[in-house]
């Protein structure tokens, strides 16, 4: 059970941590200054969430590690984040769509997690949910603005919606570790979230005039450490200093 | 009378100067000489651009922060700088020029930003040195500007100064951990100090005698202290901090002078100063190109937002 809790804490922590890295890459790349700052804000919230989950993972771990170790010193395959958050910042439409898919997911998941039988899970969810609601409002508004803005913005956001759809199946996969937790009432059944997720996403698509992607074959495997080709490059940069100067304290 | 003032009404000018002398703030709708307005347009927008361009050298390390804590701090810090840009663009807009226009002038090379941001951030200790030295120098200048005579600028500076003092402390904190860290970390810290010391001193501008716009700016209390006074203040404050770190300021003549009560120092290489201002610093072209490119790439997003806003207004009216 402890191992299962650890796995899920790592899953949540890594998802926020890797996404925050993508968001920090956007610093000074915003389409205007206010949005630049907004993206950093969302990124900072995700670092905060990552830290909470990783700290809890350290408590659950049999090894003597701290959150920095987990964030910076693991091998690629040991990260359990969803693949969606590895996708690069191709353009603003991709940034917003990636965020939107995850915000809807986080909103549903954290809402359920507030009822978790694990007190720490529930507490982290309670705190995170406040932030997630803001994130969701921000990304949903942009989805509608881009979908119903100009011809160009519509086309760009539709492309992003189509391309990133591939990575959304991964959000709802339930390997054994998560199934054990669901049986104990610690996490919701992730597969059950899928219908609600799609409903919320399609509501926004409708407002935005965006079409639902038509394909069904979706990526999965992040639970087992199967990642996209992008993650290795992200870790190279992120882990550069701790890898190069192993004895240093920063 | 100064040539720049020959078209002003002498009575109004007298009242204006009397207000300034009485330490009253000038507000956007008050009378102000055109030369005062122009000086502020130039100075405040330059200041705003500096905050925004300054996001780049620090942003250079944001994906390589070595700990969760360091990453949170650096992101929040750069975000603060962008926020300062926002206050300052707002203050500058009260002078009757739009943010779009200010950005055009920046891209056309008609507006400047602080030259110090044309230098490169080459190792992690540079993030410390930028906070400690560059923000440190900026604070000395900005504390003085809190009392500047133009109301919106002065109020923006009060807010900015509060955050800048945090920035300086975060920078110094990095320097402390680097200077007390491994031999390699200490080497990085010294290297960063070597490269950022003189660029920081340059931030105060030319010697008073070579600063063409200083005299009216002083008379109008836009500036309250001269470049050389502020620079000396910074040096006197900072050299002991370097000594505490066990690092050496890259100037063998930098010694405390009992007679003057100040540190002596070797003058700036003014050829380098002017070359960097004229566009030949290590990153002038890159910094501006980055800003321009990002702005151009964001055009479709801004257009979408405007188009959507218009459609929505129409629907609401209908």
XYZ file of N, CA and C in Angstrom, chain A residues 17 20-21 23-25 27-34 36-41 43-44 47-48 50-51 54 67-68 71-72 91-93 141-142 144-150 152-154 156-157 207 234 237-242 244-245 247-250, chain B residues 52 55-56 59-73 75-86 89 99 124 173-174 177-178 181-182 184-185 188 290-291 294-295 297-309 311-312 315:
372
model
N 5.409 19.035 -11.872
C 6.806 19.486 -11.973
C 7.221 19.645 -13.447
N 5.395 22.553 -14.991
C 5.944 23.847 -14.552
C 7.218 24.162 -15.329
N 7.935 23.111 -15.717
C 9.147 23.347 -16.498
C 8.798 23.883 -17.892
N 6.218 25.568 -18.551
C 5.707 26.929 -18.380
C 6.833 27.922 -18.098
N 7.858 27.466 -17.390
C 8.947 28.412 -17.118
C 9.728 28.722 -18.397
N 9.696 27.803 -19.323
C 10.360 28.081 -20.615
C 9.722 29.271 -21.330
N 8.906 32.096 -20.079
C 9.235 33.393 -19.497
C 9.889 34.294 -20.551
N 9.308 35.455 -20.772
C 9.702 36.456 -21.792
C 9.264 36.047 -23.202
N 8.421 35.012 -23.288
C 7.901 34.591 -24.600
C 6.393 34.831 -24.740
N 5.785 35.526 -23.784
C 4.333 35.725 -23.836
C 3.920 36.609 -25.001
N 2.679 36.429 -25.498
C 2.206 37.261 -26.610
C 2.002 38.723 -26.198
N 1.858 38.953 -24.913
C 1.927 40.305 -24.336
C 2.260 40.146 -22.867
N 2.659 41.240 -22.265
C 3.280 41.169 -20.940
C 2.357 40.528 -19.894
N 1.084 40.896 -19.888
C 0.173 40.357 -18.871
C 0.105 38.829 -18.958
N 2.375 36.842 -20.224
C 3.680 36.335 -19.813
C 3.664 36.080 -18.301
N 3.169 37.074 -17.571
C 3.133 36.960 -16.111
C 2.129 35.895 -15.673
N 1.013 35.797 -16.394
C -0.005 34.812 -16.033
C 0.548 33.395 -16.150
N 1.296 33.141 -17.211
C 1.865 31.809 -17.422
C 2.859 31.461 -16.321
N 3.647 32.448 -15.914
C 4.590 32.211 -14.818
C 3.824 31.888 -13.539
N 2.710 32.604 -13.349
C 1.890 32.357 -12.163
C 1.390 30.926 -12.117
N 2.648 28.433 -13.629
C 3.846 27.603 -13.439
C 4.243 27.535 -11.967
N 4.199 28.683 -11.301
C 4.564 28.707 -9.874
C 3.578 27.889 -9.047
N 4.603 24.361 -9.430
C 5.797 23.999 -8.633
C 5.366 23.762 -7.190
N 4.497 24.632 -6.693
C 4.005 24.478 -5.320
C 3.327 23.131 -5.138
N 3.717 20.454 -7.006
C 4.733 19.405 -7.168
C 5.481 19.198 -5.863
N 5.835 20.293 -5.229
C 6.614 20.202 -4.003
C 5.836 19.460 -2.907
N 5.766 15.768 -3.852
C 7.091 15.131 -3.743
C 7.541 15.043 -2.292
N 12.779 16.160 -1.623
C 12.028 16.510 -2.835
C 12.972 16.925 -3.971
N 14.067 17.607 -3.634
C 15.022 17.988 -4.681
C 15.639 16.763 -5.355
N 13.054 15.467 -7.689
C 12.840 16.356 -8.836
C 14.026 16.329 -9.799
N 15.242 16.171 -9.258
C 16.440 16.408 -10.073
C 17.334 15.211 -10.349
N 3.215 26.659 -30.052
C 2.773 28.057 -30.131
C 1.756 28.266 -29.014
N 1.212 29.464 -28.923
C 0.342 29.794 -27.801
C -0.885 28.873 -27.761
N -1.360 28.458 -28.920
C -2.536 27.584 -28.967
C -2.213 26.223 -28.330
N -11.236 30.254 -20.943
C -11.498 31.548 -21.603
C -10.659 31.701 -22.861
N -9.412 31.279 -22.766
C -8.546 31.402 -23.950
C -8.978 30.456 -25.070
N -11.929 29.619 -25.814
C -13.063 30.246 -26.498
C -12.589 31.450 -27.324
N -11.713 32.251 -26.728
C -11.202 33.421 -27.462
C -10.479 33.000 -28.750
N -9.690 31.971 -28.640
C -8.931 31.547 -29.828
C -9.848 30.861 -30.836
N -10.744 30.015 -30.334
C -11.647 29.290 -31.237
C -12.580 30.232 -31.968
N -13.028 31.266 -31.255
C -14.019 32.178 -31.820
C -13.402 33.553 -32.103
N -12.098 33.589 -32.276
C -11.417 34.875 -32.521
C -11.320 35.180 -33.997
N -10.164 34.905 -34.586
C -9.970 35.130 -36.019
C -9.856 33.765 -36.716
N -7.330 32.722 -38.309
C -6.012 32.158 -37.992
C -6.001 31.507 -36.602
N -6.568 32.197 -35.626
C -6.525 31.648 -34.260
C -7.365 30.374 -34.201
N -8.460 30.362 -34.937
C -9.313 29.177 -34.962
C -8.532 27.976 -35.520
N -5.325 27.581 -35.707
C -4.218 27.176 -34.835
C -4.713 26.366 -33.639
N -5.806 26.822 -33.028
C -6.254 26.111 -31.832
C -6.853 24.756 -32.220
N -18.667 26.148 -27.294
C -18.624 27.611 -27.185
C -17.593 28.210 -28.123
N 14.297 17.746 -21.858
C 13.918 18.596 -20.720
C 14.787 18.281 -19.515
N 18.449 19.634 -19.486
C 18.581 21.025 -19.058
C 18.299 21.171 -17.571
N 17.190 20.576 -17.169
C 16.763 20.728 -15.779
C 17.802 20.181 -14.817
N 18.380 19.032 -15.152
C 19.286 18.349 -14.219
C 20.750 18.743 -14.397
N 20.991 19.680 -15.286
C 22.374 20.014 -15.655
C 23.269 20.313 -14.441
N 22.870 21.260 -13.607
C 23.752 21.645 -12.495
C 23.898 20.533 -11.446
N 22.777 19.959 -10.965
C 22.944 18.874 -9.985
C 23.744 17.685 -10.538
N 26.141 17.854 -12.899
C 27.534 18.236 -13.173
C 28.308 18.453 -11.879
N 27.633 19.035 -10.871
C 28.321 19.346 -9.615
C 27.620 18.587 -8.490
N 28.424 17.332 -5.662
C 28.637 17.611 -4.232
C 28.124 18.990 -3.821
N 27.745 19.768 -4.801
C 27.406 21.166 -4.481
C 26.047 21.268 -3.804
N 25.951 22.248 -2.902
C 24.640 22.602 -2.344
C 24.307 24.000 -2.875
N 23.073 24.149 -3.277
C 22.703 25.423 -3.913
C 21.836 26.236 -2.994
N 11.648 44.889 -18.645
C 11.180 43.803 -19.509
C 12.350 43.110 -20.216
N 14.322 40.675 -18.173
C 13.825 39.310 -17.954
C 14.672 38.307 -18.740
N 15.324 38.747 -19.783
C 16.035 37.804 -20.666
C 17.304 37.196 -20.067
N 16.227 34.926 -17.455
C 15.468 33.843 -18.073
C 16.391 32.802 -18.684
N 17.600 33.230 -19.032
C 18.585 32.324 -19.605
C 18.891 31.143 -18.683
N 18.672 31.318 -17.364
C 18.973 30.240 -16.414
C 17.742 29.576 -15.833
N 16.579 30.017 -16.241
C 15.366 29.571 -15.551
C 15.128 28.072 -15.738
N 15.515 27.524 -16.874
C 15.316 26.078 -17.071
C 16.439 25.263 -16.413
N 17.433 25.967 -15.899
C 18.569 25.245 -15.307
C 18.756 25.573 -13.817
N 17.715 26.063 -13.176
C 17.803 26.315 -11.730
C 18.099 25.006 -11.015
N 19.022 25.038 -10.028
C 19.484 23.769 -9.467
C 18.620 23.173 -8.353
N 17.592 23.854 -7.903
C 16.734 23.265 -6.864
C 15.319 23.802 -7.034
N 14.375 23.108 -6.394
C 12.978 23.548 -6.480
C 12.865 24.971 -5.929
N 13.503 25.180 -4.802
C 13.418 26.504 -4.164
C 13.994 27.583 -5.081
N 15.162 27.297 -5.664
C 15.806 28.284 -6.532
C 14.915 28.603 -7.730
N 14.242 27.587 -8.217
C 13.408 27.784 -9.400
C 12.191 28.647 -9.065
N 11.588 28.359 -7.912
C 10.437 29.167 -7.486
C 10.851 30.631 -7.341
N 11.988 30.839 -6.688
C 12.424 32.206 -6.424
C 12.734 32.927 -7.734
N 11.663 32.298 -10.790
C 10.446 32.572 -11.569
C 9.681 33.753 -10.977
N 9.540 33.742 -9.642
C 8.795 34.829 -8.999
C 9.513 36.154 -9.202
N 10.826 36.090 -9.185
C 11.606 37.321 -9.331
C 11.455 37.907 -10.736
N 11.572 37.046 -11.719
C 11.452 37.536 -13.095
C 10.030 38.049 -13.322
N 9.077 37.373 -12.701
C 7.696 37.829 -12.814
C 7.537 39.228 -12.189
N 8.204 39.436 -11.059
C 8.179 40.782 -10.458
C 8.700 41.817 -11.440
N 9.783 41.478 -12.120
C 10.390 42.454 -13.045
C 9.395 42.808 -14.154
N 8.722 41.779 -14.665
C 7.693 42.037 -15.676
C 6.588 42.916 -15.108
N 6.234 42.659 -13.852
C 5.214 43.475 -13.182
C 5.666 44.925 -13.058
N 6.950 45.121 -12.763
C 7.473 46.494 -12.711
C 7.331 47.155 -14.074
N 7.597 46.379 -15.102
C 7.420 46.899 -16.463
C 5.985 47.390 -16.643
N 5.041 46.589 -16.149
C 3.628 46.988 -16.282
C 3.325 48.293 -15.557
N 4.981 51.096 -17.585
C 4.280 51.439 -18.834
C 3.009 52.226 -18.504
N 1.207 52.290 -24.855
C 2.226 51.247 -24.695
C 2.676 50.745 -26.073
N 25.662 29.935 -13.027
C 24.558 30.092 -12.069
C 24.807 31.259 -11.102
N 21.901 36.047 -1.316
C 21.792 34.705 -0.732
C 22.454 33.654 -1.641
N 22.212 33.786 -2.951
C 22.877 32.866 -3.889
C 24.391 33.029 -3.801
N 25.742 31.252 -0.751
C 25.871 29.795 -0.832
C 26.938 29.393 -1.845
N 27.123 30.197 -2.882
C 28.178 29.866 -3.846
C 29.566 30.124 -3.234
N 30.411 27.514 -0.841
C 30.217 26.152 -1.352
C 31.530 25.478 -1.728
N 31.473 24.609 -2.714
C 32.666 23.894 -3.152
C 33.626 24.866 -3.852
N 34.608 24.816 -6.806
C 34.063 25.177 -8.125
C 32.988 26.258 -8.009
N 32.167 26.146 -6.975
C 31.117 27.158 -6.787
C 31.744 28.518 -6.471
N 32.942 30.084 -9.538
C 31.845 30.669 -10.311
C 31.444 32.027 -9.730
N 14.947 39.260 -29.887
C 14.064 38.356 -29.136
C 12.736 39.067 -28.827
N 12.849 40.295 -28.316
C 11.635 41.021 -27.939
C 10.747 41.257 -29.149
N 9.178 37.849 -30.443
C 8.098 37.367 -29.593
C 6.861 38.244 -29.788
N 7.106 39.546 -29.885
C 5.992 40.478 -30.091
C 5.295 40.171 -31.428
N 5.338 37.318 -33.080
C 4.680 36.008 -33.005
C 3.393 36.056 -32.194
N 3.304 37.020 -31.295
C 2.095 37.136 -30.470
C 0.983 37.921 -31.147
N 1.277 38.439 -32.315
C 0.307 39.302 -33.017
C -1.032 38.589 -33.213
N -0.992 37.334 -33.654
C -2.242 36.621 -33.933
C -3.062 36.390 -32.669
N -2.366 36.262 -31.530
C -3.084 36.062 -30.260
C -3.794 37.365 -29.873
N -3.069 38.468 -29.995
C -3.675 39.762 -29.645
C -4.842 40.058 -30.580
N -4.668 39.746 -31.853
C -5.753 39.981 -32.821
C -6.981 39.133 -32.489
N -6.723 37.868 -32.116
C -7.841 36.975 -31.783
C -8.610 37.524 -30.588
N -7.862 38.010 -29.613
C -8.485 38.515 -28.404
C -9.359 39.742 -28.713
N -8.844 40.602 -29.553
C -9.598 41.810 -29.927
C -10.832 41.422 -30.742
N -10.641 40.510 -31.694
C -11.761 40.096 -32.549
C -12.854 39.452 -31.710
N -12.440 38.627 -30.772
C -13.426 37.957 -29.919
C -14.161 38.983 -29.056
N -13.411 39.936 -28.513
C -14.017 40.983 -27.683
C -15.077 41.757 -28.461
N -16.801 40.716 -31.120
C -17.965 39.852 -31.362
C -18.832 39.775 -30.114
N -18.178 39.643 -28.978
C -18.907 39.490 -27.720
C -19.697 40.763 -27.415
N -22.759 40.908 -29.553
C -23.803 39.995 -29.062
C -24.512 40.601 -27.856
